mmCIF file of C-alpha atoms in Angstrom:
data_model
loop_
_atom_site.group_PDB
_atom_site.id
_atom_site.type_symbol
_atom_site.label_atom_id
_atom_site.label_comp_id
_atom_site.label_asym_id
_atom_site.label_seq_id
_atom_site.Cartn_x
_atom_site.Cartn_y
_atom_site.Cartn_z
ATOM 1 C CA UNK N 1 13.479 48.564 322.817
ATOM 2 C CA UNK N 2 10.392 47.128 324.586
ATOM 3 C CA UNK N 3 7.346 49.055 323.223
ATOM 4 C CA UNK N 4 5.278 47.827 326.117
ATOM 5 C CA UNK N 5 8.059 49.653 328.378
ATOM 6 C CA UNK N 6 6.144 52.199 330.621
ATOM 7 C CA UNK N 7 9.608 53.902 329.332
ATOM 8 C CA UNK N 8 11.168 53.393 326.283
ATOM 9 C CA UNK N 9 14.774 54.316 325.981
ATOM 10 C CA UNK N 10 17.087 54.521 323.026
ATOM 11 C CA UNK N 11 19.934 56.370 321.634
ATOM 12 C CA UNK N 12 19.495 58.681 318.438
ATOM 13 C CA UNK N 13 22.715 60.093 316.546
ATOM 14 C CA UNK N 14 23.639 62.032 319.489
ATOM 15 C CA UNK N 15 20.668 62.032 321.686
ATOM 16 C CA UNK N 16 19.406 59.877 324.561
ATOM 17 C CA UNK N 17 15.911 59.751 323.557
ATOM 18 C CA UNK N 18 13.567 59.065 326.357
ATOM 19 C CA UNK N 19 9.467 58.314 325.939
ATOM 20 C CA UNK N 20 7.271 58.059 328.452
ATOM 21 C CA UNK N 21 4.793 55.330 327.550
ATOM 22 C CA UNK N 22 1.647 55.154 329.156
ATOM 23 C CA UNK N 23 -0.152 57.383 326.904
ATOM 24 C CA UNK N 24 -3.816 55.867 328.444
ATOM 25 C CA UNK N 25 -3.134 57.201 331.577
ATOM 26 C CA UNK N 26 -1.658 60.706 330.144
ATOM 27 C CA UNK N 27 2.159 58.754 331.193
ATOM 28 C CA UNK N 28 1.249 59.588 334.663
ATOM 29 C CA UNK N 29 4.814 58.584 336.696
ATOM 30 C CA UNK N 30 5.022 55.369 338.432
ATOM 31 C CA UNK N 31 7.796 54.092 341.241
ATOM 32 C CA UNK N 32 9.135 51.891 337.954
ATOM 33 C CA UNK N 33 9.474 55.067 335.178
ATOM 34 C CA UNK N 34 11.358 57.179 337.815
ATOM 35 C CA UNK N 35 13.623 54.138 338.315
ATOM 36 C CA UNK N 36 13.903 53.769 334.331
ATOM 37 C CA UNK N 37 14.845 56.848 333.739
ATOM 38 C CA UNK N 38 17.366 57.478 336.418
ATOM 39 C CA UNK N 39 18.919 54.279 334.972
ATOM 40 C CA UNK N 40 19.073 56.350 331.805
ATOM 41 C CA UNK N 41 20.504 59.257 332.937
ATOM 42 C CA UNK N 42 23.497 57.385 335.072
ATOM 43 C CA UNK N 43 24.581 55.819 332.161
ATOM 44 C CA UNK N 44 24.321 58.451 329.214
ATOM 45 C CA UNK N 45 26.256 60.971 331.995
ATOM 46 C CA UNK N 46 28.863 58.426 331.799
ATOM 47 C CA UNK N 47 28.318 57.499 327.455
ATOM 48 C CA UNK N 48 30.519 59.443 325.231
ATOM 49 C CA UNK N 49 28.309 58.897 322.728
ATOM 50 C CA UNK N 50 25.051 60.857 324.315
ATOM 51 C CA UNK N 51 25.387 64.572 324.007
ATOM 52 C CA UNK N 52 22.245 65.483 324.786
ATOM 53 C CA UNK N 53 19.036 63.845 326.319
ATOM 54 C CA UNK N 54 15.530 64.707 324.979
ATOM 55 C CA UNK N 55 11.949 63.916 327.125
ATOM 56 C CA UNK N 56 9.031 63.507 325.075
ATOM 57 C CA UNK N 57 5.731 61.277 326.612
ATOM 58 C CA UNK N 58 4.072 59.295 323.824
ATOM 59 C CA UNK N 59 1.120 60.171 322.328
ATOM 60 C CA UNK N 60 -0.929 63.716 322.430
ATOM 61 C CA UNK N 61 -2.549 64.043 325.273
ATOM 62 C CA UNK N 62 0.586 65.182 327.356
ATOM 63 C CA UNK N 63 4.124 64.354 328.762
ATOM 64 C CA UNK N 64 2.744 63.589 331.726
ATOM 65 C CA UNK N 65 -0.269 63.542 334.682
ATOM 66 C CA UNK N 66 1.983 63.780 337.080
ATOM 67 C CA UNK N 67 2.072 60.408 339.655
ATOM 68 C CA UNK N 68 -0.335 57.857 339.899
ATOM 69 C CA UNK N 69 -2.600 59.200 341.839
ATOM 70 C CA UNK N 70 -4.890 56.213 342.123
ATOM 71 C CA UNK N 71 -2.198 54.120 343.220
ATOM 72 C CA UNK N 72 -0.948 56.940 345.756
ATOM 73 C CA UNK N 73 -4.492 57.130 347.165
ATOM 74 C CA UNK N 74 -4.838 53.050 347.339
ATOM 75 C CA UNK N 75 -1.708 53.121 349.602
ATOM 76 C CA UNK N 76 -3.277 56.063 351.402
ATOM 77 C CA UNK N 77 -6.108 53.851 352.643
ATOM 78 C CA UNK N 78 -4.213 51.189 353.176
ATOM 79 C CA UNK N 79 -1.864 52.882 355.586
ATOM 80 C CA UNK N 80 0.973 51.750 353.406
ATOM 81 C CA UNK N 81 3.923 54.425 353.309
ATOM 82 C CA UNK N 82 5.025 53.271 349.904
ATOM 83 C CA UNK N 83 4.428 56.843 348.451
ATOM 84 C CA UNK N 84 6.956 58.479 350.873
ATOM 85 C CA UNK N 85 9.555 56.021 349.107
ATOM 86 C CA UNK N 86 8.383 56.734 345.516
ATOM 87 C CA UNK N 87 8.429 60.583 346.114
ATOM 88 C CA UNK N 88 11.973 60.409 348.075
ATOM 89 C CA UNK N 89 12.910 58.648 344.410
ATOM 90 C CA UNK N 90 10.973 61.192 342.442
ATOM 91 C CA UNK N 91 12.263 63.932 344.094
ATOM 92 C CA UNK N 92 15.941 62.722 343.633
ATOM 93 C CA UNK N 93 15.435 62.337 339.641
ATOM 94 C CA UNK N 94 14.447 65.702 340.348
ATOM 95 C CA UNK N 95 17.430 67.533 341.433
ATOM 96 C CA UNK N 96 19.833 64.537 338.981
ATOM 97 C CA UNK N 97 17.606 66.410 336.080
ATOM 98 C CA UNK N 98 18.489 69.940 337.589
ATOM 99 C CA UNK N 99 22.110 68.776 338.854
ATOM 100 C CA UNK N 100 22.594 66.901 334.936
ATOM 101 C CA UNK N 101 26.151 67.703 333.302
ATOM 102 C CA UNK N 102 25.032 67.407 329.720
ATOM 103 C CA UNK N 103 22.121 69.400 328.307
ATOM 104 C CA UNK N 104 18.391 68.112 328.952
ATOM 105 C CA UNK N 105 15.664 68.648 326.304
ATOM 106 C CA UNK N 106 11.964 68.440 328.359
ATOM 107 C CA UNK N 107 8.721 68.992 325.679
ATOM 108 C CA UNK N 108 6.257 69.760 327.390
ATOM 109 C CA UNK N 109 3.659 69.565 325.337
ATOM 110 C CA UNK N 110 -0.289 68.898 325.793
ATOM 111 C CA UNK N 111 -1.012 68.394 330.099
ATOM 112 C CA UNK N 112 1.980 68.877 332.165
ATOM 113 C CA UNK N 113 0.934 68.500 335.755
ATOM 114 C CA UNK N 114 2.776 67.632 339.240
ATOM 115 C CA UNK N 115 5.612 65.049 339.008
ATOM 116 C CA UNK N 116 5.528 65.680 334.906
ATOM 117 C CA UNK N 117 6.980 69.568 336.116
ATOM 118 C CA UNK N 118 9.942 67.922 337.858
ATOM 119 C CA UNK N 119 10.640 66.110 335.103
ATOM 120 C CA UNK N 120 10.547 69.001 332.489
ATOM 121 C CA UNK N 121 10.827 72.482 334.320
ATOM 122 C CA UNK N 122 14.167 71.670 335.683
ATOM 123 C CA UNK N 123 16.019 70.368 332.589
ATOM 124 C CA UNK N 124 18.233 72.968 330.505
ATOM 125 C CA UNK N 125 15.954 73.469 327.625
ATOM 126 C CA UNK N 126 12.806 73.625 327.850
ATOM 127 C CA UNK N 127 9.676 73.700 324.885
ATOM 128 C CA UNK N 128 6.113 74.512 325.334
ATOM 129 C CA UNK N 129 3.164 74.016 322.389
ATOM 130 C CA UNK N 130 0.179 75.523 321.475
ATOM 131 C CA UNK N 131 -1.456 72.932 323.515
ATOM 132 C CA UNK N 132 0.966 73.277 326.518
ATOM 133 C CA UNK N 133 -1.648 72.931 330.153
ATOM 134 C CA UNK N 134 0.831 73.228 332.895
ATOM 135 C CA UNK N 135 -1.389 72.872 336.039
ATOM 136 C CA UNK N 136 -0.761 72.790 339.803
ATOM 137 C CA UNK N 137 -3.349 71.718 341.795
ATOM 138 C CA UNK N 138 -2.138 70.450 344.860
ATOM 139 C CA UNK N 139 -3.682 72.302 347.280
ATOM 140 C CA UNK N 140 -7.400 71.565 345.599
ATOM 141 C CA UNK N 141 -6.554 67.351 346.799
ATOM 142 C CA UNK N 142 -5.121 68.492 349.972
ATOM 143 C CA UNK N 143 -1.198 68.311 349.168
ATOM 144 C CA UNK N 144 1.535 70.935 348.381
ATOM 145 C CA UNK N 145 3.443 71.992 345.141
ATOM 146 C CA UNK N 146 6.621 69.643 345.360
ATOM 147 C CA UNK N 147 8.659 68.223 342.802
ATOM 148 C CA UNK N 148 10.619 71.239 343.212
ATOM 149 C CA UNK N 149 8.032 73.830 342.820
ATOM 150 C CA UNK N 150 8.831 75.471 346.078
ATOM 151 C CA UNK N 151 12.363 76.579 344.162
ATOM 152 C CA UNK N 152 10.420 77.327 341.120
ATOM 153 C CA UNK N 153 6.959 79.105 341.828
ATOM 154 C CA UNK N 154 9.460 81.121 344.434
ATOM 155 C CA UNK N 155 11.400 82.710 341.879
ATOM 156 C CA UNK N 156 8.756 83.495 339.210
ATOM 157 C CA UNK N 157 7.952 87.186 338.743
ATOM 158 C CA UNK N 158 6.671 88.847 341.521
ATOM 159 C CA UNK N 159 4.030 86.687 342.904
ATOM 160 C CA UNK N 160 2.997 85.196 339.983
ATOM 161 C CA UNK N 161 4.026 81.582 341.537
ATOM 162 C CA UNK N 162 2.411 81.855 345.117
ATOM 163 C CA UNK N 163 -0.998 83.237 342.592
ATOM 164 C CA UNK N 164 -0.158 79.227 340.921
ATOM 165 C CA UNK N 165 -0.090 77.471 343.710
ATOM 166 C CA UNK N 166 -2.957 78.892 346.020
ATOM 167 C CA UNK N 167 -5.832 78.667 343.341
ATOM 168 C CA UNK N 168 -4.050 75.512 342.140
ATOM 169 C CA UNK N 169 -4.257 77.391 338.839
ATOM 170 C CA UNK N 170 -3.521 76.376 334.996
ATOM 171 C CA UNK N 171 -1.587 78.001 332.678
ATOM 172 C CA UNK N 172 -0.541 78.057 328.876
ATOM 173 C CA UNK N 173 2.711 78.635 326.436
ATOM 174 C CA UNK N 174 2.732 82.185 327.079
ATOM 175 C CA UNK N 175 2.475 82.141 330.823
ATOM 176 C CA UNK N 176 4.584 78.873 331.400
ATOM 177 C CA UNK N 177 7.592 81.081 329.740
ATOM 178 C CA UNK N 178 6.848 84.423 331.517
ATOM 179 C CA UNK N 179 6.910 82.256 335.120
ATOM 180 C CA UNK N 180 9.943 80.842 334.335
ATOM 181 C CA UNK N 181 8.777 77.518 333.780
ATOM 182 C CA UNK N 182 9.568 77.273 329.913
ATOM 183 C CA UNK N 183 12.179 78.570 327.151
ATOM 184 C CA UNK N 184 11.091 78.237 323.785
ATOM 185 C CA UNK N 185 7.302 78.178 322.225
ATOM 186 C CA UNK N 186 7.444 75.654 319.345
ATOM 187 C CA UNK N 187 4.282 74.315 317.193
ATOM 188 C CA UNK N 188 3.290 70.883 317.729
ATOM 189 C CA UNK N 189 3.954 70.146 314.080
ATOM 190 C CA UNK N 190 7.363 70.936 314.086
ATOM 191 C CA UNK N 191 8.266 68.731 317.198
ATOM 192 C CA UNK N 192 8.431 65.737 314.267
ATOM 193 C CA UNK N 193 11.263 67.840 313.413
ATOM 194 C CA UNK N 194 13.603 67.814 316.730
ATOM 195 C CA UNK N 195 15.339 64.450 316.868
ATOM 196 C CA UNK N 196 17.206 65.547 313.245
ATOM 197 C CA UNK N 197 17.790 69.365 314.412
ATOM 198 C CA UNK N 198 19.378 68.143 317.634
ATOM 199 C CA UNK N 199 20.974 64.514 316.579
ATOM 200 C CA UNK N 200 24.126 66.503 315.449
ATOM 201 C CA UNK N 201 24.322 69.170 318.681
ATOM 202 C CA UNK N 202 27.562 68.648 320.847
ATOM 203 C CA UNK N 203 26.709 72.121 323.367
ATOM 204 C CA UNK N 204 24.009 73.787 324.536
ATOM 205 C CA UNK N 205 24.553 76.367 322.197
ATOM 206 C CA UNK N 206 24.296 74.261 319.014
ATOM 207 C CA UNK N 207 20.420 73.401 320.704
ATOM 208 C CA UNK N 208 19.707 76.999 321.513
ATOM 209 C CA UNK N 209 20.233 77.592 317.635
ATOM 210 C CA UNK N 210 18.364 74.814 317.002
ATOM 211 C CA UNK N 211 15.404 75.648 319.295
ATOM 212 C CA UNK N 212 15.437 79.028 318.187
ATOM 213 C CA UNK N 213 15.347 78.424 314.649
ATOM 214 C CA UNK N 214 11.881 76.264 315.311
ATOM 215 C CA UNK N 215 10.431 78.753 318.084
ATOM 216 C CA UNK N 216 7.388 81.269 316.931
ATOM 217 C CA UNK N 217 5.911 83.818 319.646
ATOM 218 C CA UNK N 218 3.045 82.207 321.397
ATOM 219 C CA UNK N 219 -0.356 83.524 322.211
ATOM 220 C CA UNK N 220 -0.968 85.870 324.515
ATOM 221 C CA UNK N 221 -0.962 84.723 328.222
ATOM 222 C CA UNK N 222 -2.685 86.823 331.021
ATOM 223 C CA UNK N 223 -0.780 86.732 334.289
ATOM 224 C CA UNK N 224 2.088 89.534 333.197
ATOM 225 C CA UNK N 225 -1.001 91.887 332.462
ATOM 226 C CA UNK N 226 -2.491 90.881 335.633
ATOM 227 C CA UNK N 227 1.240 90.927 338.126
ATOM 228 C CA UNK N 228 0.644 94.234 339.184
ATOM 229 C CA UNK N 229 -2.625 93.644 340.895
ATOM 230 C CA UNK N 230 -1.479 90.080 341.820
ATOM 231 C CA UNK N 231 1.188 91.196 343.647
ATOM 232 C CA UNK N 232 -0.467 93.698 345.657
ATOM 233 C CA UNK N 233 -2.645 90.630 346.392
ATOM 234 C CA UNK N 234 -0.443 87.761 346.610
ATOM 235 C CA UNK N 235 2.575 89.772 348.659
ATOM 236 C CA UNK N 236 0.328 89.400 352.145
ATOM 237 C CA UNK N 237 1.813 87.276 354.541
ATOM 238 C CA UNK N 238 -1.446 84.612 355.535
ATOM 239 C CA UNK N 239 -3.861 83.368 353.080
ATOM 240 C CA UNK N 240 -6.404 85.669 355.062
ATOM 241 C CA UNK N 241 -5.196 88.352 354.674
ATOM 242 C CA UNK N 242 -4.385 87.622 350.258
ATOM 243 C CA UNK N 243 -8.326 86.527 350.147
ATOM 244 C CA UNK N 244 -9.225 90.256 352.206
ATOM 245 C CA UNK N 245 -7.399 91.714 349.658
ATOM 246 C CA UNK N 246 -8.913 89.945 346.313
ATOM 247 C CA UNK N 247 -12.135 90.702 348.123
ATOM 248 C CA UNK N 248 -11.101 94.214 348.474
ATOM 249 C CA UNK N 249 -10.058 95.241 345.251
ATOM 250 C CA UNK N 250 -13.225 93.779 343.328
ATOM 251 C CA UNK N 251 -11.741 92.839 339.828
ATOM 252 C CA UNK N 252 -13.539 89.666 338.569
ATOM 253 C CA UNK N 253 -10.544 87.953 337.638
ATOM 254 C CA UNK N 254 -9.262 88.482 341.126
ATOM 255 C CA UNK N 255 -12.785 87.472 342.402
ATOM 256 C CA UNK N 256 -12.525 84.320 340.268
ATOM 257 C CA UNK N 257 -9.312 83.773 342.370
ATOM 258 C CA UNK N 258 -10.941 84.051 345.755
ATOM 259 C CA UNK N 259 -13.662 81.652 344.888
ATOM 260 C CA UNK N 260 -10.644 78.890 343.686
ATOM 261 C CA UNK N 261 -8.570 79.560 346.743
ATOM 262 C CA UNK N 262 -11.941 79.464 348.942
ATOM 263 C CA UNK N 263 -12.285 75.299 347.742
ATOM 264 C CA UNK N 264 -9.343 74.416 348.362
ATOM 265 C CA UNK N 265 -7.622 72.280 351.724
ATOM 266 C CA UNK N 266 -7.578 75.237 354.079
ATOM 267 C CA UNK N 267 -4.369 73.471 355.519
ATOM 268 C CA UNK N 268 -2.570 73.335 352.855
ATOM 269 C CA UNK N 269 -3.187 76.640 351.924
ATOM 270 C CA UNK N 270 -1.312 77.837 354.787
ATOM 271 C CA UNK N 271 1.571 75.097 354.194
ATOM 272 C CA UNK N 272 2.122 76.057 350.568
ATOM 273 C CA UNK N 273 2.123 79.682 351.438
ATOM 274 C CA UNK N 274 4.454 78.867 354.025
ATOM 275 C CA UNK N 275 6.647 76.542 351.714
ATOM 276 C CA UNK N 276 6.899 78.767 349.260
ATOM 277 C CA UNK N 277 8.228 81.651 351.701
ATOM 278 C CA UNK N 278 11.104 79.044 352.813
ATOM 279 C CA UNK N 279 11.544 78.474 349.214
ATOM 280 C CA UNK N 280 12.622 81.627 348.230
ATOM 281 C CA UNK N 281 15.276 81.600 351.401
ATOM 282 C CA UNK N 282 16.714 79.143 349.762
ATOM 283 C CA UNK N 283 19.672 79.269 347.833
ATOM 284 C CA UNK N 284 19.736 76.002 346.270
ATOM 285 C CA UNK N 285 17.126 73.600 344.864
ATOM 286 C CA UNK N 286 18.114 71.024 347.208
ATOM 287 C CA UNK N 287 16.887 71.880 350.378
ATOM 288 C CA UNK N 288 13.510 72.938 348.639
ATOM 289 C CA UNK N 289 12.907 69.142 348.204
ATOM 290 C CA UNK N 290 14.439 68.164 351.191
ATOM 291 C CA UNK N 291 11.438 70.623 352.762
ATOM 292 C CA UNK N 292 8.936 69.339 350.241
ATOM 293 C CA UNK N 293 9.605 65.361 351.236
ATOM 294 C CA UNK N 294 8.898 66.055 355.365
ATOM 295 C CA UNK N 295 6.145 68.019 354.202
ATOM 296 C CA UNK N 296 4.724 65.434 351.847
ATOM 297 C CA UNK N 297 5.167 62.469 354.625
ATOM 298 C CA UNK N 298 3.115 64.491 357.146
ATOM 299 C CA UNK N 299 0.573 64.972 354.300
ATOM 300 C CA UNK N 300 0.045 61.291 353.142
ATOM 301 C CA UNK N 301 -1.094 60.736 356.824
ATOM 302 C CA UNK N 302 -3.511 63.466 356.793
ATOM 303 C CA UNK N 303 -7.227 63.402 356.634
ATOM 304 C CA UNK N 304 -7.406 66.377 353.463
ATOM 305 C CA UNK N 305 -5.161 64.179 350.756
ATOM 306 C CA UNK N 306 -7.041 61.408 351.156
ATOM 307 C CA UNK N 307 -10.187 63.454 351.341
ATOM 308 C CA UNK N 308 -8.889 65.843 348.174
ATOM 309 C CA UNK N 309 -7.983 62.475 346.111
ATOM 310 C CA UNK N 310 -11.293 61.191 346.379
ATOM 311 C CA UNK N 311 -12.994 64.183 345.914
ATOM 312 C CA UNK N 312 -11.443 64.866 342.561
ATOM 313 C CA UNK N 313 -10.110 61.500 341.170
ATOM 314 C CA UNK N 314 -11.913 58.303 342.792
ATOM 315 C CA UNK N 315 -15.219 60.071 343.733
ATOM 316 C CA UNK N 316 -15.579 62.797 341.107
ATOM 317 C CA UNK N 317 -18.183 64.630 343.380
ATOM 318 C CA UNK N 318 -15.616 68.176 343.683
ATOM 319 C CA UNK N 319 -17.244 68.150 347.295
ATOM 320 C CA UNK N 320 -14.550 67.430 349.431
ATOM 321 C CA UNK N 321 -15.088 68.156 353.245
ATOM 322 C CA UNK N 322 -11.543 69.732 354.892
ATOM 323 C CA UNK N 323 -10.786 68.988 357.901
ATOM 324 C CA UNK N 324 -10.555 71.648 359.443
ATOM 325 C CA UNK N 325 -12.863 73.463 357.078
ATOM 326 C CA UNK N 326 -11.891 77.232 357.660
ATOM 327 C CA UNK N 327 -8.886 78.927 357.127
ATOM 328 C CA UNK N 328 -8.959 80.726 360.641
ATOM 329 C CA UNK N 329 -9.126 77.118 362.172
ATOM 330 C CA UNK N 330 -5.655 76.255 360.698
ATOM 331 C CA UNK N 331 -3.284 77.294 363.508
ATOM 332 C CA UNK N 332 0.211 78.239 363.009
ATOM 333 C CA UNK N 333 1.237 75.353 365.290
ATOM 334 C CA UNK N 334 -0.504 73.065 363.243
ATOM 335 C CA UNK N 335 0.989 74.329 359.982
ATOM 336 C CA UNK N 336 4.764 74.328 361.494
ATOM 337 C CA UNK N 337 4.158 70.439 362.205
ATOM 338 C CA UNK N 338 4.588 69.476 359.150
ATOM 339 C CA UNK N 339 7.555 70.990 358.761
ATOM 340 C CA UNK N 340 8.908 68.978 361.413
ATOM 341 C CA UNK N 341 11.323 65.543 360.811
ATOM 342 C CA UNK N 342 11.895 65.138 364.418
ATOM 343 C CA UNK N 343 8.742 62.575 364.429
ATOM 344 C CA UNK N 344 9.618 61.263 360.968
ATOM 345 C CA UNK N 345 12.965 59.214 361.857
#
């Protein structure tokens, strides 16, 4: 095992252990990491010596801060199409995790964003801790919630997933459990016991028993108590009407949501709402991932994604200049064009 590798792969008892190993970058995903994880899962799927897979991140800052957005930005500026290839392989890994025949335990401590959600939220056993911050910032950078988020968030209670996507919000452990993105809350101090507790497990039931023995109730969240007004506002058919409902209701939390939405890319907001509504109609993850890849490939060529990443990650001025700048200037026809793959062949 090479300690300098971006992904550490080892076997401990019956555990296939994957450790994302870029702690200084909060384990941001690269194409090489995606390929290493995919290769390990493929090998372990046929191994009688591995009963389960454990995915975790090195360091204490988080499991994974998503894709390496700086590298993607450089490709966007140069017109290089590599991001589409990265997303294609990343989404294939997300599908592999969702379909995996053996249990996968994912530790979602600290920051879990974008691609980190794709690595963990499709797993069979998902752990959050008191440090967990799950974020879906895509509409704030001119992108869309991807890595299967259109499947996951469209199945969250009521309109809580729509709320998270359009506000580009972030949630803690209790809200992650409420949204259906996680299954167990285990305190950070007890995570060191996981390999010892899981190494002799031979079934999903064995794993669940061990995780329940370590689990504790999380601190209260915010989404469940707010679900009635979230559902009323975010069930609207258009982003414009959602904004109108939030303004009319006047709750401080709703007005805060309205401010967040108004700062995000108008194009991305409308695309995200359309994608979530379509994702709700799909019965499986695969068509959601296919839809996301089509939309992402279009967005890769758009002004707003380059501008959003620049403002949030590169220059960090937090003052993106969206084009179009107003929701009413983003037509239904323009939105639908992002879902067509006829010109991507």
